[in-house]
CSV table of C-alpha atoms and ligand atoms in Angstrom, one decimal:
chain,number,residue,atom,x,y,z
A,1,UNK,CA,24.9,-21.6,25.2
A,2,UNK,CA,22.2,-19.9,23.0
A,3,UNK,CA,22.8,-16.4,21.6
A,4,UNK,CA,21.9,-13.3,23.5
A,5,UNK,CA,22.2,-9.6,23.7
A,6,UNK,CA,23.4,-7.9,26.9
A,7,UNK,CA,23.0,-4.2,27.6
A,8,UNK,CA,24.8,-2.9,30.7
A,9,UNK,CA,23.2,0.1,32.4
A,10,UNK,CA,25.5,2.7,33.9
A,11,UNK,CA,25.3,2.8,37.7
A,12,UNK,CA,27.5,3.8,40.5
A,13,UNK,CA,26.6,1.8,43.6
A,14,UNK,CA,28.0,2.3,47.1
A,15,UNK,CA,27.1,-0.6,49.4
A,16,UNK,CA,27.7,-1.0,53.1
A,17,UNK,CA,26.4,-0.8,56.6
A,18,UNK,CA,26.7,2.9,57.4
A,19,UNK,CA,27.5,3.8,53.7
A,20,UNK,CA,25.2,6.8,53.9
A,21,UNK,CA,28.1,8.5,55.7
A,22,UNK,CA,29.6,8.9,52.2
A,23,UNK,CA,26.7,11.1,51.1
A,24,UNK,CA,28.5,14.4,51.3
A,25,UNK,CA,31.4,13.1,49.2
A,26,UNK,CA,28.9,11.8,46.6
A,27,UNK,CA,27.1,15.2,46.5
A,28,UNK,CA,30.5,16.9,45.9
A,29,UNK,CA,31.5,14.2,43.3
A,30,UNK,CA,28.4,14.9,41.3
A,31,UNK,CA,29.0,18.7,41.5
A,32,UNK,CA,25.7,19.3,43.3
A,33,UNK,CA,25.7,22.5,45.4
A,34,UNK,CA,22.2,22.3,47.0
A,35,UNK,CA,20.4,19.0,47.1
A,36,UNK,CA,16.6,18.7,47.6
A,37,UNK,CA,15.9,15.8,50.0
A,38,UNK,CA,12.9,13.8,49.0
A,39,UNK,CA,10.8,11.5,51.3
A,40,UNK,CA,7.3,10.3,52.1
A,41,UNK,CA,5.5,12.0,55.0
A,42,UNK,CA,6.1,9.0,57.1
A,43,UNK,CA,9.9,9.4,56.7
A,44,UNK,CA,9.9,13.2,56.9
A,45,UNK,CA,11.7,13.4,60.2
A,46,UNK,CA,14.6,11.3,58.9
A,47,UNK,CA,14.8,13.5,55.8
A,48,UNK,CA,14.9,16.6,57.9
A,49,UNK,CA,17.7,15.1,60.0
A,50,UNK,CA,19.7,14.3,56.9
A,51,UNK,CA,19.1,17.8,55.6
A,52,UNK,CA,20.4,19.2,58.9
A,53,UNK,CA,23.5,17.1,58.8
A,54,UNK,CA,24.2,18.2,55.2
A,55,UNK,CA,24.0,21.9,56.3
A,56,UNK,CA,24.4,24.3,53.4
A,57,UNK,CA,24.6,21.4,50.9
A,58,UNK,CA,20.9,20.8,51.5
A,59,UNK,CA,18.4,23.1,49.8
A,60,UNK,CA,15.5,21.7,51.9
A,61,UNK,CA,13.1,18.8,52.2
A,62,UNK,CA,10.1,17.8,50.1
A,63,UNK,CA,8.3,15.0,52.0
A,64,UNK,CA,5.1,14.5,50.0
A,65,UNK,CA,6.2,11.5,47.9
A,66,UNK,CA,3.3,8.9,47.5
A,67,UNK,CA,3.0,5.7,45.6
A,68,UNK,CA,2.4,5.6,41.8
A,69,UNK,CA,4.1,9.0,41.3
A,70,UNK,CA,1.1,11.3,40.7
A,71,UNK,CA,1.9,14.1,38.3
A,72,UNK,CA,0.4,16.8,40.6
A,73,UNK,CA,2.9,15.9,43.4
A,74,UNK,CA,5.7,16.1,40.9
A,75,UNK,CA,4.6,19.5,39.8
A,76,UNK,CA,4.6,20.7,43.4
A,77,UNK,CA,8.1,19.2,43.9
A,78,UNK,CA,9.3,21.0,40.7
A,79,UNK,CA,8.0,24.3,42.1
A,80,UNK,CA,10.0,23.6,45.3
A,81,UNK,CA,13.1,22.8,43.3
A,82,UNK,CA,12.8,26.2,41.6
A,83,UNK,CA,11.9,28.1,44.8
A,84,UNK,CA,14.8,26.6,46.7
A,85,UNK,CA,17.3,26.7,43.9
A,86,UNK,CA,18.1,23.0,44.1
A,87,UNK,CA,20.5,21.5,41.6
A,88,UNK,CA,20.1,17.8,42.5
A,89,UNK,CA,17.9,15.4,44.4
A,90,UNK,CA,18.4,13.0,47.2
A,91,UNK,CA,15.7,10.4,47.5
A,92,UNK,CA,15.7,8.5,50.8
A,93,UNK,CA,13.0,5.9,51.0
A,94,UNK,CA,11.2,3.2,49.0
A,95,UNK,CA,10.0,3.1,45.4
A,96,UNK,CA,7.5,5.9,45.9
A,97,UNK,CA,10.3,8.4,46.9
A,98,UNK,CA,12.6,7.1,44.2
A,99,UNK,CA,9.8,7.6,41.7
A,100,UNK,CA,9.5,11.2,42.6
A,101,UNK,CA,13.2,11.8,42.1
A,102,UNK,CA,13.0,10.1,38.7
A,103,UNK,CA,10.0,12.2,37.7
A,104,UNK,CA,11.9,15.4,38.6
A,105,UNK,CA,15.0,14.1,36.6
A,106,UNK,CA,12.8,13.4,33.6
A,107,UNK,CA,11.7,17.0,33.4
A,108,UNK,CA,14.9,18.7,34.6
A,109,UNK,CA,17.8,16.3,34.0
A,110,UNK,CA,19.0,17.1,37.6
A,111,UNK,CA,21.4,14.5,39.0
A,112,UNK,CA,19.9,12.0,41.4
A,113,UNK,CA,21.3,10.2,44.4
A,114,UNK,CA,19.0,7.5,45.8
A,115,UNK,CA,19.3,5.9,49.2
A,116,UNK,CA,16.8,3.0,49.0
A,117,UNK,CA,15.2,1.9,52.3
A,118,UNK,CA,12.9,-0.9,50.9
A,119,UNK,CA,13.6,-3.7,48.5
A,120,UNK,CA,11.5,-2.4,45.6
A,121,UNK,CA,14.4,-2.0,43.2
A,122,UNK,CA,13.3,1.1,41.3
A,123,UNK,CA,16.7,2.7,41.8
A,124,UNK,CA,18.3,0.2,39.4
A,125,UNK,CA,15.8,0.9,36.5
A,126,UNK,CA,15.4,3.5,33.8
A,127,UNK,CA,11.6,3.0,34.2
A,128,UNK,CA,9.1,5.5,35.6
A,129,UNK,CA,5.5,4.9,36.2
A,130,UNK,CA,3.4,8.0,36.7
A,131,UNK,CA,-0.3,8.6,37.3
A,132,UNK,CA,-2.6,11.4,36.1
A,133,UNK,CA,-6.3,11.5,36.5
A,134,UNK,CA,-6.3,7.9,37.7
A,135,UNK,CA,-4.5,6.6,34.6
A,136,UNK,CA,-1.0,5.1,34.8
A,137,UNK,CA,1.7,5.5,32.1
A,138,UNK,CA,5.1,3.9,32.1
A,139,UNK,CA,8.1,5.2,30.3
A,140,UNK,CA,11.6,3.9,29.8
A,141,UNK,CA,14.2,6.6,29.5
A,142,UNK,CA,17.9,6.7,30.6
A,143,UNK,CA,17.3,10.2,32.0
A,144,UNK,CA,15.5,8.7,35.0
A,145,UNK,CA,18.3,6.3,35.9
A,146,UNK,CA,19.9,7.6,39.1
A,147,UNK,CA,23.5,8.7,39.0
A,148,UNK,CA,24.5,7.2,42.4
A,149,UNK,CA,22.8,4.7,44.6
A,150,UNK,CA,23.9,4.3,48.2
A,151,UNK,CA,22.7,1.0,49.8
A,152,UNK,CA,22.9,1.3,53.5
A,153,UNK,CA,21.3,-1.6,55.4
A,154,UNK,CA,21.4,0.3,58.6
A,155,UNK,CA,18.6,2.5,57.3
A,156,UNK,CA,16.5,-0.6,56.6
A,157,UNK,CA,16.5,-1.7,60.3
A,158,UNK,CA,13.5,0.5,60.9
A,159,UNK,CA,11.5,-1.1,58.0
A,160,UNK,CA,8.7,-2.9,59.8
A,161,UNK,CA,8.6,-6.7,59.3
A,162,UNK,CA,5.1,-6.4,57.7
A,163,UNK,CA,6.6,-4.2,55.0
A,164,UNK,CA,10.0,-6.0,54.8
A,165,UNK,CA,8.5,-9.4,53.9
A,166,UNK,CA,6.3,-8.3,51.0
A,167,UNK,CA,8.9,-5.8,49.8
A,168,UNK,CA,11.5,-8.6,49.6
A,169,UNK,CA,9.1,-10.8,47.7
A,170,UNK,CA,8.5,-7.9,45.3
A,171,UNK,CA,12.2,-7.9,44.6
A,172,UNK,CA,12.2,-11.7,44.1
A,173,UNK,CA,9.5,-11.3,41.5
A,174,UNK,CA,11.9,-9.2,39.4
A,175,UNK,CA,14.4,-11.9,39.4
A,176,UNK,CA,11.9,-14.8,38.8
A,177,UNK,CA,10.5,-13.1,35.7
A,178,UNK,CA,14.1,-12.2,34.7
A,179,UNK,CA,14.9,-15.9,34.6
A,180,UNK,CA,12.2,-16.6,31.9
A,181,UNK,CA,12.3,-13.2,30.2
A,182,UNK,CA,12.2,-13.3,26.4
A,183,UNK,CA,15.5,-11.2,26.3
A,184,UNK,CA,17.1,-13.0,29.3
A,185,UNK,CA,20.9,-13.3,29.2
A,186,UNK,CA,23.4,-15.3,31.3
A,187,UNK,CA,24.6,-12.3,33.3
A,188,UNK,CA,21.1,-11.4,34.5
A,189,UNK,CA,20.3,-15.0,35.2
A,190,UNK,CA,23.3,-15.3,37.5
A,191,UNK,CA,22.2,-12.2,39.3
A,192,UNK,CA,18.6,-13.4,39.5
A,193,UNK,CA,19.4,-16.7,41.1
A,194,UNK,CA,21.9,-15.1,43.6
A,195,UNK,CA,19.3,-12.3,44.4
A,196,UNK,CA,16.5,-14.8,45.1
A,197,UNK,CA,18.9,-16.9,47.2
A,198,UNK,CA,20.0,-14.0,49.3
A,199,UNK,CA,16.5,-12.7,49.9
A,200,UNK,CA,15.1,-16.2,50.6
A,201,UNK,CA,17.7,-16.7,53.3
A,202,UNK,CA,17.4,-13.2,54.8
A,203,UNK,CA,13.6,-12.6,54.8
A,204,UNK,CA,12.6,-15.3,57.3
A,205,UNK,CA,15.3,-14.1,59.7
A,206,UNK,CA,14.1,-10.5,59.4
A,207,UNK,CA,10.5,-11.6,60.1
A,208,UNK,CA,11.7,-13.0,63.4
A,209,UNK,CA,14.4,-10.5,64.2
A,210,UNK,CA,14.0,-7.2,62.3
A,211,UNK,CA,17.2,-5.9,63.8
A,212,UNK,CA,19.4,-8.7,62.5
A,213,UNK,CA,22.3,-6.9,60.8
A,214,UNK,CA,23.5,-9.7,58.7
A,215,UNK,CA,20.0,-10.5,57.4
A,216,UNK,CA,19.4,-6.9,56.6
A,217,UNK,CA,22.6,-6.7,54.6
A,218,UNK,CA,21.8,-9.9,52.7
A,219,UNK,CA,18.3,-8.7,51.9
A,220,UNK,CA,19.5,-5.4,50.6
A,221,UNK,CA,22.2,-7.1,48.6
A,222,UNK,CA,19.6,-9.4,47.1
A,223,UNK,CA,17.3,-6.5,46.3
A,224,UNK,CA,20.1,-4.8,44.4
A,225,UNK,CA,20.6,-7.8,42.2
A,226,UNK,CA,16.9,-8.3,41.6
A,227,UNK,CA,16.5,-4.6,40.8
A,228,UNK,CA,19.2,-5.0,38.1
A,229,UNK,CA,17.1,-7.7,36.5
A,230,UNK,CA,14.0,-5.5,36.5
A,231,UNK,CA,16.1,-2.7,34.8
A,232,UNK,CA,17.7,-4.9,32.2
A,233,UNK,CA,15.3,-7.5,30.9
A,234,UNK,CA,11.6,-7.7,30.1
A,235,UNK,CA,8.9,-8.7,32.6
A,236,UNK,CA,6.0,-11.0,31.9
A,237,UNK,CA,2.5,-12.1,33.2
A,238,UNK,CA,3.3,-11.6,36.9
A,239,UNK,CA,4.3,-7.9,36.5
A,240,UNK,CA,1.4,-7.3,34.1
A,241,UNK,CA,-1.1,-8.7,36.6
A,242,UNK,CA,0.4,-6.6,39.5
A,243,UNK,CA,0.4,-3.5,37.3
A,244,UNK,CA,-3.2,-4.1,36.4
A,245,UNK,CA,-4.5,-5.0,39.8
A,246,UNK,CA,-2.6,-2.2,41.6
A,247,UNK,CA,-3.9,0.4,39.2
A,248,UNK,CA,-7.5,-0.8,39.0
A,249,UNK,CA,-8.2,-1.6,42.6
A,250,UNK,CA,-5.6,0.7,44.3
A,251,UNK,CA,-4.0,-2.3,45.9
A,252,UNK,CA,-0.6,-1.9,47.8
A,253,UNK,CA,2.3,-2.5,45.5
A,254,UNK,CA,4.6,-4.9,47.3
A,255,UNK,CA,1.8,-6.8,49.0
A,256,UNK,CA,0.1,-7.4,45.7
A,257,UNK,CA,3.4,-8.9,44.3
A,258,UNK,CA,3.7,-11.2,47.3
A,259,UNK,CA,0.1,-12.6,46.7
A,260,UNK,CA,0.3,-12.9,42.9
A,261,UNK,CA,3.8,-14.3,42.4
A,262,UNK,CA,3.3,-18.0,43.3
A,263,UNK,CA,0.1,-18.1,41.3
A,264,UNK,CA,1.6,-16.4,38.2
A,265,UNK,CA,4.7,-18.7,38.4
A,266,UNK,CA,2.4,-21.8,38.6
A,267,UNK,CA,0.9,-20.7,35.3
A,268,UNK,CA,4.2,-20.0,33.6
A,269,UNK,CA,5.9,-23.2,35.0
A,270,UNK,CA,5.1,-25.7,32.3
A,271,UNK,CA,6.6,-23.3,29.6
A,272,UNK,CA,9.8,-22.4,31.5
A,273,UNK,CA,11.2,-25.6,33.1
A,274,UNK,CA,14.8,-24.3,33.4
A,275,UNK,CA,13.8,-21.1,35.1
A,276,UNK,CA,11.7,-23.1,37.6
A,277,UNK,CA,14.7,-25.3,38.5
A,278,UNK,CA,16.7,-22.2,39.1
A,279,UNK,CA,14.0,-20.6,41.2
A,280,UNK,CA,13.4,-23.7,43.3
A,281,UNK,CA,17.2,-24.2,43.8
A,282,UNK,CA,17.6,-20.6,45.0
A,283,UNK,CA,14.6,-21.0,47.4
A,284,UNK,CA,15.8,-24.3,48.6
A,285,UNK,CA,12.4,-25.7,47.7
A,286,UNK,CA,11.3,-28.7,45.6
A,287,UNK,CA,8.8,-26.6,43.6
A,288,UNK,CA,9.2,-22.9,42.5
A,289,UNK,CA,5.5,-21.8,42.9
A,290,UNK,CA,4.9,-23.7,46.1
A,291,UNK,CA,8.3,-22.5,47.5
A,292,UNK,CA,7.2,-18.9,46.8
A,293,UNK,CA,3.8,-19.4,48.5
A,294,UNK,CA,5.5,-21.0,51.5
A,295,UNK,CA,8.0,-18.1,51.7
A,296,UNK,CA,5.2,-15.6,51.7
A,297,UNK,CA,3.6,-17.5,54.6
A,298,UNK,CA,6.9,-17.7,56.5
A,299,UNK,CA,7.5,-13.9,56.3
A,300,UNK,CA,3.9,-13.1,57.3
A,301,UNK,CA,2.8,-11.7,54.0
A,302,UNK,CA,-0.8,-11.8,53.1
A,303,UNK,CA,-1.6,-14.5,50.6
A,304,UNK,CA,-4.9,-13.4,49.2
A,305,UNK,CA,-6.1,-10.3,47.2
A,306,UNK,CA,-9.3,-10.6,49.3
A,307,UNK,CA,-7.3,-9.6,52.4
A,308,UNK,CA,-5.8,-6.6,50.4
A,309,UNK,CA,-9.3,-5.3,49.8
A,310,UNK,CA,-10.0,-6.4,46.2
A,311,UNK,CA,-13.7,-7.3,45.7
A,312,UNK,CA,-14.5,-10.7,44.3
A,313,UNK,CA,-16.5,-9.0,41.5
A,314,UNK,CA,-13.2,-7.6,40.2
A,315,UNK,CA,-11.8,-10.9,39.1
A,316,UNK,CA,-13.4,-10.7,35.6
A,317,UNK,CA,-12.5,-7.0,35.1
A,318,UNK,CA,-8.9,-7.9,36.1
A,319,UNK,CA,-8.8,-10.8,33.6
A,320,UNK,CA,-10.0,-8.5,30.8
A,321,UNK,CA,-7.4,-5.9,31.7
A,322,UNK,CA,-4.6,-8.5,31.9
A,323,UNK,CA,-5.4,-9.8,28.5
A,324,UNK,CA,-5.6,-6.3,26.9
A,325,UNK,CA,-2.1,-5.3,25.7
A,326,UNK,CA,-0.5,-8.3,27.3
A,327,UNK,CA,3.3,-8.5,28.0
A,328,UNK,CA,5.1,-11.3,26.2
A,329,UNK,CA,4.9,-14.4,28.3
A,330,UNK,CA,6.6,-17.8,28.0
A,331,UNK,CA,3.3,-19.6,28.1
A,332,UNK,CA,0.7,-18.0,25.8
A,333,UNK,CA,-2.1,-16.3,27.7
A,334,UNK,CA,-5.5,-17.9,27.5
A,335,UNK,CA,-8.5,-16.5,29.3
A,336,UNK,CA,-9.6,-19.4,31.5
A,337,UNK,CA,-6.1,-19.9,32.7
A,338,UNK,CA,-5.4,-16.2,33.5
A,339,UNK,CA,-8.8,-16.0,35.2
A,340,UNK,CA,-7.9,-19.0,37.4
A,341,UNK,CA,-4.6,-17.4,38.4
A,342,UNK,CA,-6.5,-14.2,39.5
A,343,UNK,CA,-9.2,-16.2,41.2
A,344,UNK,CA,-6.7,-18.3,43.2
A,345,UNK,CA,-4.8,-15.2,44.1
A,346,UNK,CA,-8.0,-13.6,45.3
A,347,UNK,CA,-8.9,-16.5,47.6
A,348,UNK,CA,-5.3,-17.3,48.6
A,349,UNK,CA,-5.3,-21.0,47.7
A,350,UNK,CA,-2.0,-22.7,47.2
A,351,UNK,CA,-0.8,-22.4,43.6
A,352,UNK,CA,-1.5,-25.1,41.0
A,353,UNK,CA,-0.8,-24.9,37.3
A,354,UNK,CA,-4.2,-23.9,35.6
B,1,NAD,P1,6.9,2.8,49.4
B,1,NAD,O1,8.0,3.6,48.8
B,1,NAD,O2,5.6,3.4,49.2
B,1,NAD,O3,7.2,2.5,50.9
B,1,NAD,C1,6.3,1.8,51.6
B,1,NAD,C2,6.1,2.4,53.0
B,1,NAD,O4,7.3,2.1,53.8
B,1,NAD,C3,6.0,3.9,53.0
B,1,NAD,O5,5.0,4.3,53.9
B,1,NAD,C4,7.4,4.4,53.4
B,1,NAD,O6,7.4,5.7,54.0
B,1,NAD,C5,7.8,3.3,54.4
B,1,NAD,N1,9.2,3.1,54.5
B,1,NAD,C6,10.1,3.0,53.5
B,1,NAD,N2,11.3,2.8,54.0
B,1,NAD,C7,11.2,2.7,55.4
B,1,NAD,C8,12.1,2.5,56.5
B,1,NAD,N3,13.4,2.2,56.3
B,1,NAD,N4,11.6,2.5,57.7
B,1,NAD,C9,10.3,2.7,58.0
B,1,NAD,N5,9.4,2.9,57.0
B,1,NAD,C10,9.8,2.9,55.7
B,1,NAD,O7,6.8,1.3,48.7
B,1,NAD,P2,7.7,0.5,47.8
B,1,NAD,O8,7.1,-0.8,47.8
B,1,NAD,O9,9.1,0.6,48.2
B,1,NAD,O10,7.6,1.2,46.4
B,1,NAD,C11,6.3,1.1,45.7
B,1,NAD,C12,6.3,2.2,44.6
B,1,NAD,O11,7.5,2.0,43.8
B,1,NAD,C13,5.2,2.0,43.6
B,1,NAD,O12,4.7,3.2,43.2
B,1,NAD,C14,5.8,1.2,42.5
B,1,NAD,O13,5.1,1.4,41.3
B,1,NAD,C15,7.2,1.8,42.4
B,1,NAD,N6,8.2,1.0,41.8
B,1,NAD,C16,8.7,1.4,40.6
B,1,NAD,C17,9.7,0.6,40.0
B,1,NAD,C18,10.4,1.1,38.8
B,1,NAD,O14,11.3,0.5,38.3
B,1,NAD,N7,9.9,2.2,38.2
B,1,NAD,C19,10.2,-0.5,40.6
B,1,NAD,C20,9.6,-1.0,41.8
B,1,NAD,C21,8.6,-0.2,42.4
């Protein structure tokens, strides 16, 4: 085995169907007296129900979380924290809600409990992306790593299949890139392969039967493992492309991952043969990139950026941005190849190595 460095991140994880019933005990354990419940507008009713159940332990609800964590929303949330005298946050939702809790923690160091209801994985990372005046900045700081994460698959039963599929592939993307990361290590590689396998088995079932309890448990378990990869090792071309495309064309986060992943993997494949074997094995496919493309189709995810609303004229701009300040990548980036990846992702053609 080659040499490696492994850094473990501190995390307390409570996993189980119905695990959210342990919320009050966790609030007490962290010494929180009045928790502010965070959510998106779409999940406001659930957040209010949770606050009602928590009674005097809840300071109130702030249900304005949106994607990409805009700083002006964070400032309003901070004012609510002060007004209501909250001494901790409880984020119930996907990456957008988790991001808001992290942004509050960055500025206040308040303890965070996160109850993830998508497969985005943000809860396992010390990473926060924020937007201000249309520009996105990303920081890495242990202050934003949540103190407690409660994974309760029961809360994911309501996640519609058209969000579940892309969100699960978003998680898979963390593990795929973890397998060929420059700083990969055997622990994360084990988690990565197991995470991909769990999601690849669960997502097609969820697409057919969103209420399937076993599949929901397996998908959330896989998302946890994949989230740990994102938090622990560096990401490459795929994440750079999604970051760039999402920010420049305001494309939806998980759906963009689902489109780009097979194409980015096809580009990387010749330079990362061991990782490709592991990905294909976990997917039960003969080829990693084609297996990911097929999985996206099976779960009903869109497979072209065109369908997500990106103009064809954006292909060259996206290529320029992807090549500016590039992330490390196993296969060196060259313009024609990266442009071909984006172009194929735009039209939704099956992946081939450019
Ligand atoms: P999201 O949080 O925006 O959720 C997508 C939609 O699903 C929202 O409308 C939400 O209200 C709804 N939803 C969530 N759970 C639901 C449920 N159980 N039932 C019904 N509806 C539900 O999307 P996401 O893909 O989870 O997260 C995307 C955001 O997270 C982006 O801003 C991205 O940059 C960020 N992110 C950050 C990291 C990190 O490490 N910093 C990692 C992954 C994602």
